[in-house]
PDB file of C-alpha atoms in Angstrom:
ATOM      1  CA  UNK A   1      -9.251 -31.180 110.361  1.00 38.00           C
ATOM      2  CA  UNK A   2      -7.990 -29.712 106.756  1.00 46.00           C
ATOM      3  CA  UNK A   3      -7.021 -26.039 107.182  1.00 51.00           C
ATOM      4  CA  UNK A   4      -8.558 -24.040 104.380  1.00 62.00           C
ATOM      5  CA  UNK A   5      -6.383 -21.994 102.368  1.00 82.00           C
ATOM      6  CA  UNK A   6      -7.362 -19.175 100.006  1.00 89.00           C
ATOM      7  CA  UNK A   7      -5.348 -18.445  96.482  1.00 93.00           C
ATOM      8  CA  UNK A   8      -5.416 -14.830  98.086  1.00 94.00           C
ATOM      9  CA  UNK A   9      -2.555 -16.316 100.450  1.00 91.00           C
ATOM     10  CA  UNK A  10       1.121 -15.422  98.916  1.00 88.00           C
ATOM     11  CA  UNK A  11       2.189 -18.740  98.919  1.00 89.00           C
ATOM     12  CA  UNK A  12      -0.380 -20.003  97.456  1.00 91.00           C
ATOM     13  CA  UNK A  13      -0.754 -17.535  94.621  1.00 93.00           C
ATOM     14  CA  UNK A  14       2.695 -18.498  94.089  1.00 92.00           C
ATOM     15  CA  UNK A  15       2.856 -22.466  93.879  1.00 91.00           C
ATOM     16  CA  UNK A  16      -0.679 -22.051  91.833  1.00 93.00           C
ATOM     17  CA  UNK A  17       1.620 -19.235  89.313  1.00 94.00           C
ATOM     18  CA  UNK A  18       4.362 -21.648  88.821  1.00 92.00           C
ATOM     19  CA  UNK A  19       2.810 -23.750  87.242  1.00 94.00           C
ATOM     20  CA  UNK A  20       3.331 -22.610  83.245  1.00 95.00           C
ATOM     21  CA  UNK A  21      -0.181 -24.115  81.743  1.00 95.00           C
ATOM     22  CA  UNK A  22      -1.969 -22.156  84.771  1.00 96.00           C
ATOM     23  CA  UNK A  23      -0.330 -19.102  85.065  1.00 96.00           C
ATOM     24  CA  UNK A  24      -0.589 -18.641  81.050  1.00 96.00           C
ATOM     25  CA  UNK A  25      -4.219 -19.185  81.301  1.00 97.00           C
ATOM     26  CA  UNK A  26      -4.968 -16.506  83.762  1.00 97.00           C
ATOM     27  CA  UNK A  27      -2.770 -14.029  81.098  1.00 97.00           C
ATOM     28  CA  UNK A  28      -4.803 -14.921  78.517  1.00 97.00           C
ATOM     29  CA  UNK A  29      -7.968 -14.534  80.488  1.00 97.00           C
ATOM     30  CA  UNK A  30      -6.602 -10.742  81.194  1.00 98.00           C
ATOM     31  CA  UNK A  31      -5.457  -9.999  78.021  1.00 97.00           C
ATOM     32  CA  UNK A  32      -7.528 -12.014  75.406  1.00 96.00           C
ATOM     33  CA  UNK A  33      -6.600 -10.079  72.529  1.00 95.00           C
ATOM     34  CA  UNK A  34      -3.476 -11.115  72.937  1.00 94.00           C
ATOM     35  CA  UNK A  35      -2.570 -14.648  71.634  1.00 92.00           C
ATOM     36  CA  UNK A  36      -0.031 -16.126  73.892  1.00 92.00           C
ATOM     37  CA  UNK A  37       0.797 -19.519  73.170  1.00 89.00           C
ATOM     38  CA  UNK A  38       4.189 -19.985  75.729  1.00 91.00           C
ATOM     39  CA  UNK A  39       5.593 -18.124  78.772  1.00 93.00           C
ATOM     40  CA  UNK A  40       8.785 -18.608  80.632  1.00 91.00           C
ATOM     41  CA  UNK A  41       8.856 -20.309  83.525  1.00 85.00           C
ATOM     42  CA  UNK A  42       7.230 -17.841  85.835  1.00 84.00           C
ATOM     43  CA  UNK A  43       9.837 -16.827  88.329  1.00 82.00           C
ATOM     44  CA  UNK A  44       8.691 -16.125  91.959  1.00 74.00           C
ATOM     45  CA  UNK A  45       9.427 -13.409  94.471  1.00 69.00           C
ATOM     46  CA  UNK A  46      11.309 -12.252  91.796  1.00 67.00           C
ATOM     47  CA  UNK A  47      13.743  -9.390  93.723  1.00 58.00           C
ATOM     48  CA  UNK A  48      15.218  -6.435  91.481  1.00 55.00           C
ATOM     49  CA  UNK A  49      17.296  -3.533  93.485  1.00 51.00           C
ATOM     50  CA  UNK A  50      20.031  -1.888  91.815  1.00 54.00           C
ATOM     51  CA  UNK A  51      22.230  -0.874  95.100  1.00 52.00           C
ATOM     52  CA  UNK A  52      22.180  -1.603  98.320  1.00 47.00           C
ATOM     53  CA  UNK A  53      21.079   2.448  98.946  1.00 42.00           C
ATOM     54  CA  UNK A  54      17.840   1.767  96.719  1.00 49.00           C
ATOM     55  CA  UNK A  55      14.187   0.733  97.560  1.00 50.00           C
ATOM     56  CA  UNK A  56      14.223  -2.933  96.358  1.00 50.00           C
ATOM     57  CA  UNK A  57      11.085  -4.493  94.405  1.00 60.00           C
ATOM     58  CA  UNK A  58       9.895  -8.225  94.804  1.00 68.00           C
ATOM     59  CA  UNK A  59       7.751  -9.093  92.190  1.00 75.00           C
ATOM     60  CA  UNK A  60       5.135 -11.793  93.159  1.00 82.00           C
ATOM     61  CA  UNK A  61       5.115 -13.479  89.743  1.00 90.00           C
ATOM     62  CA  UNK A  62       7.628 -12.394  86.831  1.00 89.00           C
ATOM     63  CA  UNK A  63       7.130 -14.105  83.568  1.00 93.00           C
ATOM     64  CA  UNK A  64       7.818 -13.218  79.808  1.00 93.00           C
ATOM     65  CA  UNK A  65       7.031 -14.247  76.143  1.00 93.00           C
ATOM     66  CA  UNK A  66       8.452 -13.021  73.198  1.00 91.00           C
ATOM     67  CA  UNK A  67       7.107 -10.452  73.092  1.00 92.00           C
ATOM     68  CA  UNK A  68       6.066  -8.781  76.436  1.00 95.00           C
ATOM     69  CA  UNK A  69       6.639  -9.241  79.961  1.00 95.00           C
ATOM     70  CA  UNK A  70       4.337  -9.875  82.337  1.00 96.00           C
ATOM     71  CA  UNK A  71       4.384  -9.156  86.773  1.00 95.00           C
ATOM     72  CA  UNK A  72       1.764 -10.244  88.546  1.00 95.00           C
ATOM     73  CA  UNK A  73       0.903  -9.136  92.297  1.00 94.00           C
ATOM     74  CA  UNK A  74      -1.700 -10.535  94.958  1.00 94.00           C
ATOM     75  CA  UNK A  75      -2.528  -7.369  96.704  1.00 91.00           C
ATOM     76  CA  UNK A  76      -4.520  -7.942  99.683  1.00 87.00           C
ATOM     77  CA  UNK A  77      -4.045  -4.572 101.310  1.00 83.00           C
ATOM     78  CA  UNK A  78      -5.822  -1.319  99.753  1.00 83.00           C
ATOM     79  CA  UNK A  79      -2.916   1.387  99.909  1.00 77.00           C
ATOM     80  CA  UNK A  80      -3.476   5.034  98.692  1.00 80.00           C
ATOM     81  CA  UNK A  81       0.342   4.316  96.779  1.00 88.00           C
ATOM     82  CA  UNK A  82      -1.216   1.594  94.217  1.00 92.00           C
ATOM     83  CA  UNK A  83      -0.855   3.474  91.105  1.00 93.00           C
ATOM     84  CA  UNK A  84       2.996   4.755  92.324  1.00 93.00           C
ATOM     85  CA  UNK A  85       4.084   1.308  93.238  1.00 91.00           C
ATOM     86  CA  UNK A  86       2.796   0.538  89.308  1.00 93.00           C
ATOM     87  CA  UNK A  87       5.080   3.487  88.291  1.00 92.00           C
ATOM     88  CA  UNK A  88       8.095   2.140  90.195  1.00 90.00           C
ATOM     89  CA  UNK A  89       7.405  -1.149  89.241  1.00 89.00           C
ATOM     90  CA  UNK A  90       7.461  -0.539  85.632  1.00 90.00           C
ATOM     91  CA  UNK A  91      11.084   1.365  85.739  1.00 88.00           C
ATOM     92  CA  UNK A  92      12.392  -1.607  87.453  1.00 86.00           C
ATOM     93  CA  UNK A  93      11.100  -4.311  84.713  1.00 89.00           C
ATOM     94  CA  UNK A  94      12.435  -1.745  82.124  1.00 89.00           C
ATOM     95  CA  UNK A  95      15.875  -1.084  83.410  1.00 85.00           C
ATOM     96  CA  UNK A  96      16.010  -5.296  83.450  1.00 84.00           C
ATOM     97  CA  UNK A  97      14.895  -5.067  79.471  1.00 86.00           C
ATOM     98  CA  UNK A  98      18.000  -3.557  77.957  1.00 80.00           C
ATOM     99  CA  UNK A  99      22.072  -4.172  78.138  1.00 80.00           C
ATOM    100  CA  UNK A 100      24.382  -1.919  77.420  1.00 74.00           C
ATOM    101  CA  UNK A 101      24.569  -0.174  74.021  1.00 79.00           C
ATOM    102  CA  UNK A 102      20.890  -2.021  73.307  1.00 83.00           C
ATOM    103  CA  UNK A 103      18.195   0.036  71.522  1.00 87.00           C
ATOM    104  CA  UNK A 104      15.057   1.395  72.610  1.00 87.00           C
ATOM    105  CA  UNK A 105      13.057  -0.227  70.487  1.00 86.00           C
ATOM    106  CA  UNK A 106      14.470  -3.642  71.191  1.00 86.00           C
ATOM    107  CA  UNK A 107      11.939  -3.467  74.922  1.00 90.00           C
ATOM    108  CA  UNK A 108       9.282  -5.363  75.158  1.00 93.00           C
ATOM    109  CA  UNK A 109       5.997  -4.671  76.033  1.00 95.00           C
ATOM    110  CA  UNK A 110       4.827  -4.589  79.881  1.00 96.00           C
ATOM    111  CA  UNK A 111       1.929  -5.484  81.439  1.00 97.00           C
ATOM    112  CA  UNK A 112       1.761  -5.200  85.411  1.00 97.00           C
ATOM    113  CA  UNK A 113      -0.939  -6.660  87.038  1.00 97.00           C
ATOM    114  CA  UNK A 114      -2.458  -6.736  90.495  1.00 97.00           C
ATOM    115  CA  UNK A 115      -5.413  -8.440  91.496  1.00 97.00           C
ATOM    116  CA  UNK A 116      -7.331  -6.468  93.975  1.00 97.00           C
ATOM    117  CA  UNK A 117     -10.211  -8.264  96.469  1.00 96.00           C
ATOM    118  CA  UNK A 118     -11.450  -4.475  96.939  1.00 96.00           C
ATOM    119  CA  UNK A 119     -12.677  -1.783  94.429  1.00 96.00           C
ATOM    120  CA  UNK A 120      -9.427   0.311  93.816  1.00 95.00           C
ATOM    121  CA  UNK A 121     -11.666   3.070  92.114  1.00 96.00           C
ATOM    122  CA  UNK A 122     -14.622   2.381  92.978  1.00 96.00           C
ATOM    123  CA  UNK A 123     -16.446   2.004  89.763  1.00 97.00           C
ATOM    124  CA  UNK A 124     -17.655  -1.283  89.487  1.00 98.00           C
ATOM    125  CA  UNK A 125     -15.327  -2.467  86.820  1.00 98.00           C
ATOM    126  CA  UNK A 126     -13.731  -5.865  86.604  1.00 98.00           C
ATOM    127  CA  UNK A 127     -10.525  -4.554  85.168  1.00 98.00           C
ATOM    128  CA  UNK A 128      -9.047  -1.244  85.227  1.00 98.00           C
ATOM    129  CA  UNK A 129      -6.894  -0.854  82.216  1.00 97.00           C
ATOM    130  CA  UNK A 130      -4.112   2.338  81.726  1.00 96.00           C
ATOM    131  CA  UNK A 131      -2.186   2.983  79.309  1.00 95.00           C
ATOM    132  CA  UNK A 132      -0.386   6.349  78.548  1.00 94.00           C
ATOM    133  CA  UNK A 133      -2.055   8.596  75.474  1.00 94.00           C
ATOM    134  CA  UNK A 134      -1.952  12.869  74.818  1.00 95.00           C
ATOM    135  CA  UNK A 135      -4.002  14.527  77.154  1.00 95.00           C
ATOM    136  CA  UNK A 136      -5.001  17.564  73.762  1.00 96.00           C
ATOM    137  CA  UNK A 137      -5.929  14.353  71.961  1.00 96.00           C
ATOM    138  CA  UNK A 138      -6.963  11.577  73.706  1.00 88.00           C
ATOM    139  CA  UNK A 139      -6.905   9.034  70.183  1.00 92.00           C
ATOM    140  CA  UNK A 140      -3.304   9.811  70.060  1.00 95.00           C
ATOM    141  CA  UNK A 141      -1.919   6.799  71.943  1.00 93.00           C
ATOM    142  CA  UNK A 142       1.947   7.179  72.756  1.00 92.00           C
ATOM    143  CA  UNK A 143       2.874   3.517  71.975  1.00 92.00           C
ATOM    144  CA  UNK A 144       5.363   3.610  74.379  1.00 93.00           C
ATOM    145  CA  UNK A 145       4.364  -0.714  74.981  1.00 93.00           C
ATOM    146  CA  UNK A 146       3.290  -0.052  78.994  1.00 95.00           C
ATOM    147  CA  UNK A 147       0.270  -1.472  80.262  1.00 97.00           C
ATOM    148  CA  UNK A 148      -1.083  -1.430  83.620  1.00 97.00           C
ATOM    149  CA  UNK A 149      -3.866  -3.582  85.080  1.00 98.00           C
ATOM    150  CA  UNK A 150      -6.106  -3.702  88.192  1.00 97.00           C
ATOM    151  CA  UNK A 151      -8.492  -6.625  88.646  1.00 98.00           C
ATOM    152  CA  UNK A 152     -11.334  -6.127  91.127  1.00 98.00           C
ATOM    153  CA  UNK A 153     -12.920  -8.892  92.976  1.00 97.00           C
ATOM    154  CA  UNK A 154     -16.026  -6.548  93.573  1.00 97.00           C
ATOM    155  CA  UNK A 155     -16.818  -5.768  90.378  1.00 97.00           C
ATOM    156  CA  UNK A 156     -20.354  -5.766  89.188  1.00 97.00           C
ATOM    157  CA  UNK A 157     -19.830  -4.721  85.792  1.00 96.00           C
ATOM    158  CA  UNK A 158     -20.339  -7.168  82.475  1.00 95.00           C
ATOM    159  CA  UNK A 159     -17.013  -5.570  81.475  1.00 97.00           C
ATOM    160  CA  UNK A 160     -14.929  -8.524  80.946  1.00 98.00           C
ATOM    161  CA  UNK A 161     -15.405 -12.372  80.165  1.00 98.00           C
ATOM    162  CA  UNK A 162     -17.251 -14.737  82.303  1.00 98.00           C
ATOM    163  CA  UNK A 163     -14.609 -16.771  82.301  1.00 98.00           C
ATOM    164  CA  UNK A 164     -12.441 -13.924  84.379  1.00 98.00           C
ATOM    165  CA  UNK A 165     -15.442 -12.981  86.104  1.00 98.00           C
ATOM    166  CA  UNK A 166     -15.473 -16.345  87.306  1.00 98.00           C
ATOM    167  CA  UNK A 167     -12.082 -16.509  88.351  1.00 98.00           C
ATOM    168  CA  UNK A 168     -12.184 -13.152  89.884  1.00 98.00           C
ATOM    169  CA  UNK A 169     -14.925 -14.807  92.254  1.00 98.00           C
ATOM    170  CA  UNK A 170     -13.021 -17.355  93.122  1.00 97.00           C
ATOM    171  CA  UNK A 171     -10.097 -15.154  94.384  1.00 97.00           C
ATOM    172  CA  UNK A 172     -13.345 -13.590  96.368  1.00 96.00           C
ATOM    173  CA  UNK A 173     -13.505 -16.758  97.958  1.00 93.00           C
ATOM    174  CA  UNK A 174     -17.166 -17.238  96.356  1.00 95.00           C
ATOM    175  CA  UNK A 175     -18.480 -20.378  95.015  1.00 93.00           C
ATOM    176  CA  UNK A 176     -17.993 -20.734  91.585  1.00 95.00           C
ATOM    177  CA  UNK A 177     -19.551 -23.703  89.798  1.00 94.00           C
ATOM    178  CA  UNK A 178     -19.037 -25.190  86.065  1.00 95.00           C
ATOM    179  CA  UNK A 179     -15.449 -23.559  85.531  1.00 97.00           C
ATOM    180  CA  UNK A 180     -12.842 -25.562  83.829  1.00 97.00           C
ATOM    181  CA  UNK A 181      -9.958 -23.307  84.932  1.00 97.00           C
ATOM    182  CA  UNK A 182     -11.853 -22.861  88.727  1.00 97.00           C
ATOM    183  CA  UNK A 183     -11.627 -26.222  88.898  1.00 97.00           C
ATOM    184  CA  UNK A 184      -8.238 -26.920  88.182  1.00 96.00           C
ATOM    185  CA  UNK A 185      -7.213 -24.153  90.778  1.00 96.00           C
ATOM    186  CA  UNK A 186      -9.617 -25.689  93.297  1.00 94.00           C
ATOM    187  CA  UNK A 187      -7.912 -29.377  92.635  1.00 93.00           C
ATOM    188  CA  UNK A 188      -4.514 -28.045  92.610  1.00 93.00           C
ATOM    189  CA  UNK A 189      -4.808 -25.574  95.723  1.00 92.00           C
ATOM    190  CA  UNK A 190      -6.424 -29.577  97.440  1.00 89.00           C
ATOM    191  CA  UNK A 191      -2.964 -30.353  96.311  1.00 86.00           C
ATOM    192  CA  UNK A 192      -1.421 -28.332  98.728  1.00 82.00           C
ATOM    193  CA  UNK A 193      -3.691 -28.379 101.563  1.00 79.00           C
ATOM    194  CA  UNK A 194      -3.146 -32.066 101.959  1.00 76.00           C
ATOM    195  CA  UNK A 195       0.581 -31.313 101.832  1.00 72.00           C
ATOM    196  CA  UNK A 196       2.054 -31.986 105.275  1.00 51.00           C
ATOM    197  CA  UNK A 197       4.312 -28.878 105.619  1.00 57.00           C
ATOM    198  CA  UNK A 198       1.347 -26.747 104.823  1.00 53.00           C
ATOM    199  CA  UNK A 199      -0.981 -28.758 107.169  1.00 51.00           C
ATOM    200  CA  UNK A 200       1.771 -27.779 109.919  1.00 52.00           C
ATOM    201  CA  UNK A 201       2.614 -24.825 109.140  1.00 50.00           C
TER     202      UNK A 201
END
């Protein structure tokens, strides 16, 4: 009998995220105002720790542009430290940006995103966008290029594209019919779980 695997599984989040054409696809379903027409090859378990003293980071999927960099985590476990880990997460990517005697305004932009199945605020959104603006004037953004990003699997909200929606149901483990991209994650994750190793595993 096959074993059914989920795209919620690490490993599999990872073999589906390195491939380039799919893991630049899901970007652009997040951030579709963005027009991003090559990544890097998405490196995995990416690990960033500056001394052997310091609390190490392992990115699940690291990948860059141009113009921006982009982390990606699968996480399955609703922790009260979610929007900290973001924070630390962030000052590791940056202090990878910039060599020696480099200016600020050389960094690129940074988007870290976690897919969530669970409501991480509870408001029925899709996506949970932040980004850093004056708290005396709230138009006044403060540019500073950092984005952060929760996806929900629970949302009920019409607050993003179908097409994420869609996806975002398929990381729920629901049924999702008449998807282009669904499909190709369905045939490729078939890929796997007719892969001996995995079988065995």
């Amino acid at each position: 009998m096959q074993k059914q695997i989920s795209i919620q599984d690490d490993y599999v989040f990872g073999s589906v995220m390195s491939n380039v054409k799919l893991c630049r696809h899901l970007i652009q379903l997040i951030l579709p105002e963005l027009n991003i027409n090559r990544i890097e090859f998405p490196t995995l378990q990416k690990a960033v720790q500056e001394d052997p003293h310091s609390h190490g980071v392992r990115f699940d999927i690291y990948t860059e542009d141009q113009n921006a960099v982009y982390e990606i985590d699968m996480q399955v476990r609703h922790t009260k430290g979610l929007p900290k880990r973001v924070r630390y997460y962030r000052g590791r990517i940056d202090a990878e940006l910039l060599n020696h005697g480099d200016q600020y305004n050389l960094m690129k932009r940074t988007y870290v995103i976690f897919i969530c199945p669970f409501d991480p605020y509870n408001k029925g959104l899709y996506k949970y966008e932040f980004r850093n603006f004056c708290v005396n004037a709230k138009e006044l953004a403060m540019q500073d290029g950092c984005t952060a990003i929760f996806l929900n699997t629970k949302g009920y909200r019409n607050d993003v594209s179908k097409d994420l929606q869609n996806f975002l149901h398929y990381v729920d483990n629901k049924d999702v019919k008449n998807d282009r991209y669904v499909d190709e994650l369905q045939d490729y994750i078939g890929q796997l779980s007719r892969n001996r190793k995995w079988r065995n595993g």
